[in-house]
Coordinates of C-alpha atoms in Angstrom, one line a residue:
Chain C
S201 CA 79.5 112.9 172.2
A202 CA 79.5 116.5 173.1
V203 CA 81.3 118.4 175.9
I204 CA 79.2 121.1 177.6
S205 CA 80.4 123.7 180.0
Q206 CA 78.3 126.0 182.1
K207 CA 79.0 129.3 183.8
P208 CA 78.8 130.0 186.6
S209 CA 79.1 126.7 188.4
R210 CA 77.3 128.1 191.4
D211 CA 76.1 131.5 192.7
I212 CA 74.4 133.0 195.7
C213 CA 72.0 135.8 194.7
Q214 CA 69.7 138.2 196.5
R215 CA 66.0 138.1 195.9
G216 CA 64.8 140.5 193.2
T217 CA 67.9 140.3 191.2
S218 CA 68.6 138.4 187.9
L219 CA 71.2 135.8 186.9
T220 CA 72.3 134.8 183.5
I221 CA 73.6 131.3 183.0
Q222 CA 75.8 130.5 180.0
C223 CA 76.0 127.1 178.2
Q224 CA 78.8 126.4 175.8
V225 CA 79.1 123.3 173.6
D226 CA 82.2 122.1 171.8
S227 CA 80.4 121.3 168.6
Q228 CA 77.5 122.8 166.6
V229 CA 74.1 121.5 167.6
T230 CA 70.6 122.3 166.6
M231 CA 68.6 121.5 169.7
M232 CA 69.5 122.7 173.2
F233 CA 67.4 122.2 176.3
W234 CA 67.3 123.9 179.6
Y235 CA 66.2 122.0 182.8
R236 CA 65.7 122.9 186.4
Q237 CA 66.3 120.5 189.3
Q238 CA 64.9 121.6 192.6
P239 CA 66.4 120.2 195.8
G240 CA 65.9 116.5 196.1
Q241 CA 63.8 116.4 192.9
S242 CA 64.0 115.1 189.4
L243 CA 64.7 117.3 186.4
T244 CA 62.0 119.5 184.9
L245 CA 62.3 120.8 181.4
I246 CA 62.0 124.6 181.2
A247 CA 62.3 125.2 177.5
T248 CA 63.8 124.0 174.1
A249 CA 66.1 126.5 172.4
N250 CA 66.7 126.0 168.7
Q251 CA 69.0 128.4 166.8
G252 CA 67.2 130.9 164.7
S253 CA 63.8 130.5 166.4
E254 CA 62.1 131.6 169.6
A255 CA 62.5 129.2 172.5
T256 CA 59.6 126.9 173.2
Y257 CA 58.6 127.0 176.9
E258 CA 56.9 124.1 178.9
S259 CA 53.8 124.6 180.9
G260 CA 54.5 126.6 184.0
F261 CA 57.5 128.5 182.6
V262 CA 57.3 131.9 180.9
I263 CA 59.6 134.0 178.8
D264 CA 59.5 137.0 181.2
K265 CA 60.8 134.9 184.0
F266 CA 63.2 132.7 182.1
P267 CA 64.4 134.6 178.9
I268 CA 66.6 132.5 176.7
S269 CA 69.0 133.5 174.0
R270 CA 70.5 131.2 171.3
P271 CA 72.7 133.4 169.2
N272 CA 74.6 130.5 167.4
L273 CA 74.9 126.8 167.2
T274 CA 77.3 126.4 170.1
F275 CA 76.0 128.8 172.8
S276 CA 72.9 129.6 174.8
T277 CA 72.0 131.6 177.9
L278 CA 69.2 131.3 180.4
T279 CA 68.3 134.2 182.6
V280 CA 66.5 133.7 185.9
S281 CA 64.7 137.0 186.5
N282 CA 63.4 138.7 189.6
M283 CA 64.6 135.8 191.7
S284 CA 62.9 134.5 194.8
P285 CA 64.0 131.8 197.2
E286 CA 61.8 129.3 195.3
D287 CA 64.1 129.7 192.3
S288 CA 66.9 128.0 194.3
S289 CA 67.8 125.0 192.1
I290 CA 70.3 123.5 189.8
Y291 CA 69.9 124.7 186.3
L292 CA 71.2 122.4 183.5
C293 CA 71.5 122.7 179.8
S294 CA 71.7 119.8 177.4
V295 CA 72.2 119.1 173.7
E296 CA 71.0 116.4 171.4
G297 CA 73.5 114.0 169.9
G298 CA 73.4 112.3 166.5
F299 CA 71.4 109.3 167.7
G300 CA 68.7 111.0 169.7
E301 CA 70.7 110.9 173.0
Q302 CA 71.2 114.0 175.1
Y303 CA 74.4 115.3 176.7
F304 CA 74.2 117.4 179.8
G305 CA 76.3 120.1 181.3
P306 CA 77.5 120.0 184.9
G307 CA 74.8 122.4 186.1
T308 CA 74.7 125.7 187.8
R309 CA 73.7 125.6 191.5
L310 CA 71.7 128.7 192.3
T311 CA 70.9 129.8 195.9
V312 CA 68.6 132.8 196.4
T313 CA 68.6 134.5 199.7
Chain K
D52 CA 53.6 112.0 177.3
A53 CA 53.9 108.3 177.9
K54 CA 54.9 107.6 181.5
T55 CA 57.3 105.1 183.1
T56 CA 57.2 103.5 186.5
Q57 CA 60.4 102.6 188.4
P58 CA 61.1 101.4 191.9
N59 CA 62.2 104.3 194.1
S60 CA 65.3 102.6 195.3
M61 CA 67.4 99.4 194.9
E62 CA 70.5 98.0 196.6
S63 CA 73.2 95.9 195.1
N64 CA 76.5 94.4 196.2
E65 CA 79.7 95.4 194.5
E66 CA 80.8 93.1 191.6
E67 CA 77.3 91.6 191.3
P68 CA 74.9 92.1 188.4
V69 CA 72.1 94.6 188.8
H70 CA 68.7 94.5 187.0
L71 CA 66.9 97.8 187.1
P72 CA 63.2 97.4 185.9
C73 CA 61.0 99.9 184.2
N74 CA 57.3 99.6 183.3
H75 CA 55.9 101.6 180.4
S76 CA 52.6 100.0 179.6
T77 CA 51.3 103.0 177.5
I78 CA 54.3 103.0 175.2
S79 CA 53.6 103.9 171.6
G80 CA 55.1 102.5 168.5
T81 CA 57.2 105.6 168.0
D82 CA 58.7 105.7 171.5
Y83 CA 62.3 104.9 172.0
I84 CA 63.3 103.7 175.5
H85 CA 66.1 105.8 176.9
W86 CA 68.1 105.3 180.1
Y87 CA 70.1 108.0 181.9
R88 CA 71.9 108.1 185.2
Q89 CA 72.8 110.9 187.5
L90 CA 75.7 110.5 189.8
P91 CA 75.8 112.7 192.9
S92 CA 76.4 116.4 192.2
Q93 CA 76.6 115.8 188.4
G94 CA 74.4 116.3 185.4
P95 CA 72.6 113.3 183.9
E96 CA 74.7 110.9 181.8
Y97 CA 73.3 109.0 178.8
V98 CA 73.5 105.2 179.3
I99 CA 71.7 103.4 176.5
H100 CA 68.6 103.4 174.4
G101 CA 66.6 101.0 172.2
L102 CA 63.4 100.6 170.3
T103 CA 62.6 96.9 170.0
S104 CA 65.7 94.7 170.2
N105 CA 68.0 94.2 173.1
V106 CA 71.0 96.6 173.1
N107 CA 74.5 96.3 174.5
N108 CA 77.2 98.9 174.9
R109 CA 80.2 99.4 177.1
M110 CA 78.2 100.7 180.0
A111 CA 75.2 98.4 180.2
S112 CA 72.7 96.2 178.4
L113 CA 69.0 97.0 177.7
A114 CA 66.6 94.1 177.6
I115 CA 63.2 95.0 176.1
A116 CA 60.1 92.9 176.6
E117 CA 58.5 91.5 173.4
D118 CA 55.4 93.6 173.9
R119 CA 57.6 96.6 174.8
K120 CA 55.6 97.3 177.9
S121 CA 58.6 96.9 180.1
S122 CA 62.4 97.0 180.0
T123 CA 65.3 96.2 182.2
L124 CA 68.7 98.0 182.4
I125 CA 71.4 95.5 183.3
L126 CA 74.7 96.5 184.8
H127 CA 76.8 93.4 184.5
R128 CA 79.1 94.0 187.5
A129 CA 78.2 96.9 189.8
T130 CA 81.0 99.1 191.1
L131 CA 80.8 101.7 193.8
R132 CA 80.9 104.3 191.0
D133 CA 77.6 103.0 189.6
A134 CA 75.7 104.4 192.7
A135 CA 73.4 106.9 191.1
V136 CA 69.8 107.7 190.2
Y137 CA 68.8 105.8 187.1
Y138 CA 66.1 107.3 184.9
C139 CA 64.0 105.3 182.3
I140 CA 62.5 107.7 179.8
L141 CA 60.3 107.3 176.7
R142 CA 61.3 109.6 173.8
D143 CA 59.2 110.0 170.7
I144 CA 61.3 109.4 167.6
T145 CA 59.0 111.4 165.4
Y146 CA 59.9 114.6 167.1
N147 CA 56.2 115.4 167.8
Q148 CA 57.4 116.2 171.3
G149 CA 60.3 118.2 170.0
G150 CA 62.9 115.7 171.1
K151 CA 62.5 116.6 174.7
L152 CA 63.1 114.2 177.6
I153 CA 60.5 114.0 180.4
F154 CA 62.2 112.8 183.6
G155 CA 60.4 110.8 186.2
Q156 CA 61.6 110.2 189.8
G157 CA 64.0 107.4 188.8
T158 CA 65.5 104.6 190.8
E159 CA 68.2 105.4 193.3
L160 CA 70.8 102.6 193.2
S161 CA 73.1 102.1 196.1
V162 CA 76.1 99.7 195.9
K163 CA 77.5 98.1 198.9
P164 CA 81.2 97.1 199.1

């Protein structure tokens, strides 16, 4: 298994600003994923971030709005840019284990006012 | 992406077995069946996965129909801590989908004392 931490755990931000969320894993992993969970909804995949390559974004998500960095095999960041109240969600990162399972971080709860 | 269908909600009594169904009639031969659960205010947690044969681990059992068009997650003795949203997800083992998980709405399980 993998232990994942995220920073910050929660934040309240003003519209028009940006927030960078950090994801740290306790072991080296190739594949990392970023998800969004809007209030009362299921998880939606934002992008896949593999070390050494550009992130792959899902339909409806663009790099200008959600830039992702993956500088090494244990760390990634997701930035939510030019925020609006519609960006209020829980943002989660996950990594893939050795048998195809995924392990999730505790999430970052973002509120945009 | 192959889709799954789950009941929106189920109720169980504490210390009784729980059978959570999932239909996946369009499953392909390269899809693994994954189950995750999300406890309140936490990130999703891996439960179990399988391809064709029934699987057991310390958390649960997974029963897969012979035609693979449905599966059932079995919690042998529900506890109050098992109250969560349970997600049944198909995941392509060939990585054509990049290893990503596509979450549906899941089944919200409540456990009564």
